[in-house]
Short mmCIF file of C-alpha atoms in Angstrom, two decimals:
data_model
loop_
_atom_site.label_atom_id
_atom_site.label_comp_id
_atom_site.label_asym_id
_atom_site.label_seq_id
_atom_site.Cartn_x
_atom_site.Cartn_y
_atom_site.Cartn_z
CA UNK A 1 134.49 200.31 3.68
CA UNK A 2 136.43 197.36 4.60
CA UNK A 3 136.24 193.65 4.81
CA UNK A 4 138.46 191.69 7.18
CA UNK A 5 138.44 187.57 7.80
CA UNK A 6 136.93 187.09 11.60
CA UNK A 7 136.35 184.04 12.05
CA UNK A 8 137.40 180.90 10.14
CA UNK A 9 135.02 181.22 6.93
CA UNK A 10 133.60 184.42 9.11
CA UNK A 11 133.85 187.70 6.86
CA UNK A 12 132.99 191.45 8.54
CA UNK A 13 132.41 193.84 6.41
CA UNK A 14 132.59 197.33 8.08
CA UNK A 15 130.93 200.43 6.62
CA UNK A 16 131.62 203.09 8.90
CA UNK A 17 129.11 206.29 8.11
CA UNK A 18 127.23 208.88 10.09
CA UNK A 19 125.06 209.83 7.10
CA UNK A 20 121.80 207.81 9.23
CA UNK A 21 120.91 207.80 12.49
CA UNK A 22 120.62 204.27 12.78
CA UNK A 23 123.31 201.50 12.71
CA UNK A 24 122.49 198.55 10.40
CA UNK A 25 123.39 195.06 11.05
CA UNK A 26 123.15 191.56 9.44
CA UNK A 27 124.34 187.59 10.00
CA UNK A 28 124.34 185.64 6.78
CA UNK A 29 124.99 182.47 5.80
CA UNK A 30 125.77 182.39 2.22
CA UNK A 31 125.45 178.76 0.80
CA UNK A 32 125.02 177.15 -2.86
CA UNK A 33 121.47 177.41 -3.78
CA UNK A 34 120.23 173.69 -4.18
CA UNK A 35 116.86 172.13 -4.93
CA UNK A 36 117.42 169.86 -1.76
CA UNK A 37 118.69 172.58 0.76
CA UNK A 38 116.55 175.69 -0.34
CA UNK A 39 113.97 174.25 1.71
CA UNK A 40 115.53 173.43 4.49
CA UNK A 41 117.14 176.99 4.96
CA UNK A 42 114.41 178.96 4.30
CA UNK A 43 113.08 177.27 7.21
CA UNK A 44 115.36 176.81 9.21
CA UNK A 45 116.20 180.66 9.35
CA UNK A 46 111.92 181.18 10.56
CA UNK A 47 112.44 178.68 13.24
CA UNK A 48 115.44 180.01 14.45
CA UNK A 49 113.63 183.79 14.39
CA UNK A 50 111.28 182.22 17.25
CA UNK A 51 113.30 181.97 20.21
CA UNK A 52 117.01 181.59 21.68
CA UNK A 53 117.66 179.58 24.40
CA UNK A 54 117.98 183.12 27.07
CA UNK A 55 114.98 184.69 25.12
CA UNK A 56 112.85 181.15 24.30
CA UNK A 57 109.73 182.84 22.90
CA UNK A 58 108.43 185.83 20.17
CA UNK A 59 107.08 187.51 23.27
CA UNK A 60 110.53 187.68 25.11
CA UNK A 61 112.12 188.43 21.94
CA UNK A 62 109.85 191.14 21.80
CA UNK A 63 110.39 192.62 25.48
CA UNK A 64 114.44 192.60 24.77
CA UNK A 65 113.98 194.75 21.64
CA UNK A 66 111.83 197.15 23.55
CA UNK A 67 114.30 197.36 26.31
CA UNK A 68 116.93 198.33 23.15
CA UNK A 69 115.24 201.32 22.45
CA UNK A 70 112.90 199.30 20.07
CA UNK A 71 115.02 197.65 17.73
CA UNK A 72 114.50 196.08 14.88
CA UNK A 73 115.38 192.01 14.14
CA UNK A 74 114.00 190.03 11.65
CA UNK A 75 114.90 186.61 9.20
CA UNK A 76 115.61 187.38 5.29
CA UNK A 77 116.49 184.18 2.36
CA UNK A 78 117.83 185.56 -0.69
CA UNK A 79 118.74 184.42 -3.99
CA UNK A 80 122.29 186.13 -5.22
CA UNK A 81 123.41 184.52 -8.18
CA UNK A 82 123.62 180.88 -7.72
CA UNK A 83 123.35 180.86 -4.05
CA UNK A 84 121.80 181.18 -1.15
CA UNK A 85 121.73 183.94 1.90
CA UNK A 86 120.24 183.29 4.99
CA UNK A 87 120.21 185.04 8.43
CA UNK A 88 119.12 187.89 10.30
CA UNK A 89 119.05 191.67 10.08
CA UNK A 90 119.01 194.02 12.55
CA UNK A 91 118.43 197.64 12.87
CA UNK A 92 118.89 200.45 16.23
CA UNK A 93 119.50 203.60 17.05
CA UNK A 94 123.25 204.77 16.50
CA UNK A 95 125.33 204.71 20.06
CA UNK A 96 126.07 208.37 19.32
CA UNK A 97 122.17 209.57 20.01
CA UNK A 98 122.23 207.66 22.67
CA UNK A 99 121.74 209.15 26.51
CA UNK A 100 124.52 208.51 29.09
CA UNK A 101 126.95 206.91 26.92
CA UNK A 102 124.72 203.55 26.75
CA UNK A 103 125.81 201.29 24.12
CA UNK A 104 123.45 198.95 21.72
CA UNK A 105 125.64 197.20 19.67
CA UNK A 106 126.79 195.15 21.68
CA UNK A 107 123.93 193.60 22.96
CA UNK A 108 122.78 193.62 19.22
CA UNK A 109 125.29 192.12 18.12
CA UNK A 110 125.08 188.69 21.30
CA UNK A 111 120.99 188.58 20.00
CA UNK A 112 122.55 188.08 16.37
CA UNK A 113 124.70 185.42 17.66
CA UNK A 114 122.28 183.94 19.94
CA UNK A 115 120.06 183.60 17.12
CA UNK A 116 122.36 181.54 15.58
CA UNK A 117 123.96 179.29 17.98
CA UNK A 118 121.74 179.51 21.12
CA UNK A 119 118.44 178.64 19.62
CA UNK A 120 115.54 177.49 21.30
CA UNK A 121 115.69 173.64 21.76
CA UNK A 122 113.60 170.89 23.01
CA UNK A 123 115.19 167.08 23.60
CA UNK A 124 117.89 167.99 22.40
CA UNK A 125 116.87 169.33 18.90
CA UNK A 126 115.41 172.85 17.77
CA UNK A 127 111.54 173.60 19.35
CA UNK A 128 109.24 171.07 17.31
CA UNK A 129 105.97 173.12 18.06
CA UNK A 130 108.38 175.76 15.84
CA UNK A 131 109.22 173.78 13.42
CA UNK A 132 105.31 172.55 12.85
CA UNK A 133 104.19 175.95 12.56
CA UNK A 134 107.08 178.16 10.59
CA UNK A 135 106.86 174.79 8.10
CA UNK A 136 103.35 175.11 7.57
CA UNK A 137 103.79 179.13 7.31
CA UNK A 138 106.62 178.64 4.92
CA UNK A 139 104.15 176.07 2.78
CA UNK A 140 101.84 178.55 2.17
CA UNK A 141 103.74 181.49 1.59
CA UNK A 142 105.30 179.42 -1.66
CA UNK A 143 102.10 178.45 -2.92
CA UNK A 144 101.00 182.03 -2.53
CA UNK A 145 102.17 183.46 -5.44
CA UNK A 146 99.58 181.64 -7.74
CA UNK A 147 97.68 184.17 -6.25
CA UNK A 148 99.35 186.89 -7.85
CA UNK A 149 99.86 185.42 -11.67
CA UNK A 150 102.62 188.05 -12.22
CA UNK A 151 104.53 186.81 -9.84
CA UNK A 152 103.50 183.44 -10.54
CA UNK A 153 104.60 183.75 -14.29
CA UNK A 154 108.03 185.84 -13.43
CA UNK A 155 109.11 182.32 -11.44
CA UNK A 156 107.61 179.42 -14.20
CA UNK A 157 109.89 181.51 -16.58
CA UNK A 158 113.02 181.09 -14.18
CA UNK A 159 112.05 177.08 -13.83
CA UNK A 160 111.75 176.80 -17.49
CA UNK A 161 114.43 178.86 -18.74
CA UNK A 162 117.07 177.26 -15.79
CA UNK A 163 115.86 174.15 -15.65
CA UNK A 164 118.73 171.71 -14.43
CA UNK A 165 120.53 174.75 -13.15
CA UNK A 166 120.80 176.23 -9.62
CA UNK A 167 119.27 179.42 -10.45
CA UNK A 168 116.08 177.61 -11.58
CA UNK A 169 115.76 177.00 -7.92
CA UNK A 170 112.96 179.62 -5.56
CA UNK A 171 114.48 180.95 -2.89
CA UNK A 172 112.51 179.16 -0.61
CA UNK A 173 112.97 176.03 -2.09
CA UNK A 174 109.30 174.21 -3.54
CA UNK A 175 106.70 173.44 -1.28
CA UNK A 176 106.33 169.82 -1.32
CA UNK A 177 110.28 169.07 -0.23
CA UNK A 178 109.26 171.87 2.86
CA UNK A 179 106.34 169.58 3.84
CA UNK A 180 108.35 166.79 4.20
CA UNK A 181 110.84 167.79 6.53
CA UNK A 182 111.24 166.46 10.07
CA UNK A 183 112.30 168.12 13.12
CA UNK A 184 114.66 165.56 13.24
CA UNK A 185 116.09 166.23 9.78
CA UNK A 186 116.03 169.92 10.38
CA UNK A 187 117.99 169.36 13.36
CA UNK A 188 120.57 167.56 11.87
CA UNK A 189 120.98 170.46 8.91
CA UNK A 190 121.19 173.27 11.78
CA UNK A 191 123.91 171.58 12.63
CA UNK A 192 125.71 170.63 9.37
CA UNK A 193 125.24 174.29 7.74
CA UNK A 194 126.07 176.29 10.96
CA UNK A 195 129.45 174.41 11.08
CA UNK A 196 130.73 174.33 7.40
CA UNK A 197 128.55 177.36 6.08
CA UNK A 198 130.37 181.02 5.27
CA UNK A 199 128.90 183.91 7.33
CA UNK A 200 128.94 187.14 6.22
CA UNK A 201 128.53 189.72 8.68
CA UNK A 202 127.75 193.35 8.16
CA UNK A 203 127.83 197.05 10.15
CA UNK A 204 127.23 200.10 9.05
CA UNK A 205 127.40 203.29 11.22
CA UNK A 206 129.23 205.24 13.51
CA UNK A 207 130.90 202.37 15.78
CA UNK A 208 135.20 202.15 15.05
CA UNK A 209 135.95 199.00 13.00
CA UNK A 210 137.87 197.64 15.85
CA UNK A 211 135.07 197.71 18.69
CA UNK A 212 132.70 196.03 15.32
CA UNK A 213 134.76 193.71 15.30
CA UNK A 214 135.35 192.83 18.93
CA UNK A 215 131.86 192.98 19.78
CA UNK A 216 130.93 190.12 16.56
CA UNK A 217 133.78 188.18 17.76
CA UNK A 218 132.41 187.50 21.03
CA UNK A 219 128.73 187.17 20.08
CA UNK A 220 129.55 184.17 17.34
CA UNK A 221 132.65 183.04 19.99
CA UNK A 222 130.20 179.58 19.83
CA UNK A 223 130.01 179.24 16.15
CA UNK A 224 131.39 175.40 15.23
CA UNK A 225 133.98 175.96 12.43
CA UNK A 226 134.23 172.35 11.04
CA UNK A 227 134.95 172.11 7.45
CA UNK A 228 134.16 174.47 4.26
CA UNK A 229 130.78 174.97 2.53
CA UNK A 230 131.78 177.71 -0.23
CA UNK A 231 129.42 179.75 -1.76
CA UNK A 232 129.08 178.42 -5.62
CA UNK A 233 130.60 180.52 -8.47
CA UNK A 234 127.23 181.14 -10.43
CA UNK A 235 127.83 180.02 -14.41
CA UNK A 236 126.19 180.54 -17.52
CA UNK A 237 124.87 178.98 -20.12
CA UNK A 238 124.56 179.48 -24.09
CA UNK A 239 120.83 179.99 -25.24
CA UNK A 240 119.41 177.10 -27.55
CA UNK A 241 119.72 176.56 -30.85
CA UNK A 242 115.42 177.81 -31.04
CA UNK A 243 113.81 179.60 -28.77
CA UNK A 244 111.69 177.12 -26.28
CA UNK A 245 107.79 178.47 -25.97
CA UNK A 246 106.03 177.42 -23.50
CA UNK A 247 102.07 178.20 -22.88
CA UNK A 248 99.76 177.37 -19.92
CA UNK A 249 95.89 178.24 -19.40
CA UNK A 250 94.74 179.02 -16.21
CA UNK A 251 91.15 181.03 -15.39
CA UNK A 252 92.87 184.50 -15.87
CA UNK A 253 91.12 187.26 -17.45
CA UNK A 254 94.85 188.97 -18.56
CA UNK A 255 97.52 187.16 -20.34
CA UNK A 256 101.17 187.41 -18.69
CA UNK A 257 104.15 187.09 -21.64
CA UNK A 258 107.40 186.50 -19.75
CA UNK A 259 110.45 186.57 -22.52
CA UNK A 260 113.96 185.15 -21.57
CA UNK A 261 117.19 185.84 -22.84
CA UNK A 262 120.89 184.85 -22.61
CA UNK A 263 123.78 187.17 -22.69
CA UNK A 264 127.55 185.67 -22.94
CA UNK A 265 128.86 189.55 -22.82
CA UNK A 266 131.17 190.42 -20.11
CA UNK A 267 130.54 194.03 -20.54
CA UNK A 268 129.02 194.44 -17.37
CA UNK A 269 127.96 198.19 -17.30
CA UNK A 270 126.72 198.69 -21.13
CA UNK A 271 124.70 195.56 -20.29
CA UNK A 272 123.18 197.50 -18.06
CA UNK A 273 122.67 200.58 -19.71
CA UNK A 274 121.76 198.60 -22.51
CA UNK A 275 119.14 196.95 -20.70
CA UNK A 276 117.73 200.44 -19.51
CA UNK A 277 117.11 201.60 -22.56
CA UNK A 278 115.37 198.12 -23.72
CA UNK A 279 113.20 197.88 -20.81
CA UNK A 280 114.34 198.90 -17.42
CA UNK A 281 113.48 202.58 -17.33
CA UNK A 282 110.15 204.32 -17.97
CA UNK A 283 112.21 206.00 -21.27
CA UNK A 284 113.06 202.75 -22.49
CA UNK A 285 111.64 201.52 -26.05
CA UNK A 286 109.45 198.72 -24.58
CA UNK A 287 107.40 201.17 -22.21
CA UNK A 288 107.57 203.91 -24.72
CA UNK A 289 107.17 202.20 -28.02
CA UNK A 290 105.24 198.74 -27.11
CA UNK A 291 103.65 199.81 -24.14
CA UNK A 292 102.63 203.83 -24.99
CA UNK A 293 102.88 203.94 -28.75
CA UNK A 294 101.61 200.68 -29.69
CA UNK A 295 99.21 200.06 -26.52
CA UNK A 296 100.00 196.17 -26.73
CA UNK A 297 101.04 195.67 -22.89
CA UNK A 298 99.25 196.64 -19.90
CA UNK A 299 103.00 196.95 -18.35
CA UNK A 300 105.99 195.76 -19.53
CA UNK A 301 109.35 196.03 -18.39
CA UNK A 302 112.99 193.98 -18.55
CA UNK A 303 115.50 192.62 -15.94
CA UNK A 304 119.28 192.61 -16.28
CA UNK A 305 120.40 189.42 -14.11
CA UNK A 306 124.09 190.47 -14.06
CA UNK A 307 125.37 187.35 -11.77
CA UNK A 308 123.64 184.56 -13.97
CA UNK A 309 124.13 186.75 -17.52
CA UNK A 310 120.01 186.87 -18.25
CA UNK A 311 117.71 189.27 -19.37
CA UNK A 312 114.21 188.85 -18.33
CA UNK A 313 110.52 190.42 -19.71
CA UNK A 314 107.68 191.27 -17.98
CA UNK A 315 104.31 192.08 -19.53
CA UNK A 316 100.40 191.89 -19.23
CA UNK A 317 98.60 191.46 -22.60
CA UNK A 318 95.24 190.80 -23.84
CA UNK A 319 95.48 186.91 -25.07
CA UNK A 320 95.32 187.73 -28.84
CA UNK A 321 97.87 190.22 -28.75
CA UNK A 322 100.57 187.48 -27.97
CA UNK A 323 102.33 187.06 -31.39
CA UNK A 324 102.60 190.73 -32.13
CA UNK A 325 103.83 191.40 -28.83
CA UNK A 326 106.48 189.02 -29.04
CA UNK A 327 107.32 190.14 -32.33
CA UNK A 328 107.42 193.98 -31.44
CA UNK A 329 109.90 193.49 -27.96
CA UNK A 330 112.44 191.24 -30.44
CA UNK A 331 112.02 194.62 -32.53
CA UNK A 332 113.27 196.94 -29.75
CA UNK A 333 115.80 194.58 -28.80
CA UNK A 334 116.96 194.49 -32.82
CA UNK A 335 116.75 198.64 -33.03
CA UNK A 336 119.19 198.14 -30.13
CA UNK A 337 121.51 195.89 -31.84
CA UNK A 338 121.50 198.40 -35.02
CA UNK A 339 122.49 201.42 -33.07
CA UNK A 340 118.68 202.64 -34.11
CA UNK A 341 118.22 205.30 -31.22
CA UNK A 342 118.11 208.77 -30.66
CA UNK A 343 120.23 210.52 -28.64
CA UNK A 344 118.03 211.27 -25.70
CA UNK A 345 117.30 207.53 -25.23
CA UNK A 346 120.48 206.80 -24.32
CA UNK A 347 121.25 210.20 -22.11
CA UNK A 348 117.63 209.25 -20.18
CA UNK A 349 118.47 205.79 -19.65
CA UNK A 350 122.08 206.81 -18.35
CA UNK A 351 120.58 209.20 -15.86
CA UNK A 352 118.19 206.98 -14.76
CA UNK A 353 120.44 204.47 -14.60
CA UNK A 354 123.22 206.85 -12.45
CA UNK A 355 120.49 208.17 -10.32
CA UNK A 356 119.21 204.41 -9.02
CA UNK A 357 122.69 203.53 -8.12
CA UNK A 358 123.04 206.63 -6.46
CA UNK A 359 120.19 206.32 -4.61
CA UNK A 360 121.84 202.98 -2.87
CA UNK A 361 123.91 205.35 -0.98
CA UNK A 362 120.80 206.32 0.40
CA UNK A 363 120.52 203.15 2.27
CA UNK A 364 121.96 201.18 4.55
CA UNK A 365 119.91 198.31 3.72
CA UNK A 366 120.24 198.80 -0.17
CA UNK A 367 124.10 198.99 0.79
CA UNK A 368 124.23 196.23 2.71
CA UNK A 369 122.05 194.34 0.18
CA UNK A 370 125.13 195.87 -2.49
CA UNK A 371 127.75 194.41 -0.19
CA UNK A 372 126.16 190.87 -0.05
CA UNK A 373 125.68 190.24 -3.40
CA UNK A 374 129.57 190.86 -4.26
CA UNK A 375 130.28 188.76 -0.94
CA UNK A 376 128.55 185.68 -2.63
CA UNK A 377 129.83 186.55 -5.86
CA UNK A 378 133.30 186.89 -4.59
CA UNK A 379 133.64 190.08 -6.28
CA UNK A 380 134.94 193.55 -5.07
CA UNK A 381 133.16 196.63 -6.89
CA UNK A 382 132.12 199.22 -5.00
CA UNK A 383 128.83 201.40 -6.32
CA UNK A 384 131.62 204.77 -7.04
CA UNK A 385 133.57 202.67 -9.48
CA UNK A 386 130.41 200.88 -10.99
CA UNK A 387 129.09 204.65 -11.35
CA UNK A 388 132.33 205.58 -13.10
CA UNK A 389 132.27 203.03 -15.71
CA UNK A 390 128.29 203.24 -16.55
CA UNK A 391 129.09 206.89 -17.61
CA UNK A 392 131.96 205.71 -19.54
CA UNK A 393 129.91 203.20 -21.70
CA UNK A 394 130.12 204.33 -25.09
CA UNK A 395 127.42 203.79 -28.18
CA UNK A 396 129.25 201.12 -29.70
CA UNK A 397 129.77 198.89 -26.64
CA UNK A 398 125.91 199.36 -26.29
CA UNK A 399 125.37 197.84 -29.51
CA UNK A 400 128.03 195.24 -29.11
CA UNK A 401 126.36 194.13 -25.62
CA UNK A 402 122.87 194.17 -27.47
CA UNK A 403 124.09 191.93 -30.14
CA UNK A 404 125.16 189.35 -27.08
CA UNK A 405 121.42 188.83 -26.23
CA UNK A 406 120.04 185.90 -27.59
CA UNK A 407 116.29 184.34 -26.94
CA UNK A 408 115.85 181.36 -24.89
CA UNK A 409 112.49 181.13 -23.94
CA UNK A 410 108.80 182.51 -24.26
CA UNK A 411 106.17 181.92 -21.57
CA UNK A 412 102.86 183.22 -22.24
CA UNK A 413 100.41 182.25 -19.41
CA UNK A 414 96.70 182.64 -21.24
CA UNK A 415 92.85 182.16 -20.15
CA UNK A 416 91.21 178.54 -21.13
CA UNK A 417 88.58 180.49 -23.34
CA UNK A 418 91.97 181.45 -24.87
CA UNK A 419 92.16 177.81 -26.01
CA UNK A 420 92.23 177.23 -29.58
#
């Protein structure tokens, strides 16, 4: 795999493989995330996905896919870290399966660019029928997840427990800033971020690095280069002094405990490994202590956020069982601290952990998902040498990355008959 500078602030990264039978592509920007531009992206990206000025419409669109053998194009916005990646990705048949030496990346790769600097416009700014409807579409999918209080609780953890900070900040930015934006506005950010933003572009199969590259080149020929917009280097933060609890009611009939922690460790990989045997694997001591033994969660689970240094709990409860439930996680993560495991938690957490980043070679999307993140990170591990050093994580650097953990914040989402 290689990376080589394309563009000014234009990055390719080339992953040459005949292990699928497709060829994966992707554009990305990859911008600070900011409470005043998440918006804006997010839908910016969906209006863009409507039209380009050759293909103005979803239907044509549609037709010029079919005629490539059915490919696949659609938007993504991601959070990695502290910023923001937004774009397209694209998906077709490998040239080598193809009949009569025909050739689809290169009109792949003109659609990606077209998508980003040949957009459907109207007087002179981006299609405003687009703009009404992707903005009311992007409204609602926010607003969606209090629909699904899981999801709902997962992201009034993040707000509370980053609160100030850039990775407090949804993906798709909070839905009263998206209601107010103008076509006009939008127009003028189009241009701004598609001039000083950094775009990260992305192949992986068969094609030679030198006909990827050509064939990007020409499609993003267009692209304004005026100025820098750097992705952010994500920071972190010391927990407080006390652990902030906050609790909400809502007309639930399950309780959702979401448990934050901060981690100043720089031990990367027993973080990790740590965190599998806290809560990330179905042999960790949450699922089979708290969860199994104890019957106290419906589910529970934990997140390592690697970029940001967090670790994040998941769990459904019955309302009363809050305190003890609380009490019996900061337990598990205490047995971790002491070195109080058995052998076979750590050699199941270690294979589960090995296997899952294994499995990412599986993948072009996972790998291309793998490649991103480092791109905004500005880092340069590769999933071999990240597998190399999670088997070389020893006991005591598990216990020394366990004692890095500190609490930050509790959010317990209840029912109002829960109320005292």
């Amino acid at each position: 795999m290689t990376r080589q500078t394309l563009l000014e602030n234009v990055y390719l990264t080339h992953m040459p493989s005949e292990k699928f039978k497709t060829s994966f592509l992707s554009a990305q920007m990859a911008v600070p995330l900011l409470a005043e531009t998440a918006g804006l992206n997010a839908l910016l990206v969906n209006v863009l996905s409507r039209g380009t000025a050759r293909l103005p419409d979803m239907a044509a669109l549609g037709r010029e896919l079919d005629l490539l053998y059915g490919a696949q194009l659609e938007p993504a916005v991601r959070k990695m870290g502290e910023n923001q990646l937004f774009g397209f990705m694209a998906s077709c048949i490998d040239d080598r399966f193809l009949p009569g030496g025909e050739r689809l990346l290169e009109p792949l790769t003109e659609l990606l660019g077209d998508m980003f600097c040949r957009p459907a416009v109207q007087d002179g700014g981006l299609n405003g029928d687009y703009v009404d409807s992707e903005r009311e579409n992007l409204v609602d999918l926010i607003r969606s997840d209090i629909n699904d209080k899981r999801l709902y609780a997962a992201r009034r953890l993040m707000e509370t427990m980053c609160a100030g900070e850039p990775y407090g900040v949804g993906r798709m930015g909070r839905a009263g800033d998206v209601e107010r934006i103008t076509r006009q506005e939008l127009s003028g950010h189009y241009r701004s971020v598609l001039s000083r933003g950094r775009l990260e572009l992305f192949y992986c199969g068969s094609a030679p690095e030198d006909r990827v590259a050509d064939a990007f080149r020409r499609a993003f020929a267009g692209l304004p280069r005026q100025g820098l917009l750097e992705p952010a280097v994500t920071t972190r933060r010391a927990a407080p002094a006390s652990c902030r609890v906050v609790e909400e009611a809502m007309d639930v009939t399950q309780g959702k405990l979401c448990m934050g922690f901060r981690t100043d460790s720089g031990d990367v990989p027993a973080t990790m490994l740590m965190n599998a045997m806290f809560g990330g694997e179905v042999t960790s001591k949450l699922f089979l202590n708290v969860r199994e033994k104890l019957s106290l969660c419906y589910y529970v689970s934990s997140s390592f956020h690697r970029r940001k240094g967090l670790i994040t709990v998941y769990s459904g409860i019955e309302f009363e069982n809050c305190d003890r439930a609380v009490a019996e996680i900061s337990a598990q993560l205490e047995d971790l601290k002491n070195g109080r495991w058995e052998d076979w938690e750590l050699q199941g957490a270690r294979s589960s952990l090995i296997s899952s980043l294994r499995s990412t070679e599986d993948s072009a999307g996972a790998i291309e998902s793998f490649v991103m993140g480092q791109a905004a990170a500005g880092g340069s591990e590769t999933i071999p040498v990240l597998l190399e050093e999670v088997r070389a994580v020893t006991p005591d650097r598990i216990r020394e990355a366990a004692a890095a953990v500190k609490p930050d914040t509790i959010y317990f989402l209840k029912g109002k008959e829960a109320i005292a």
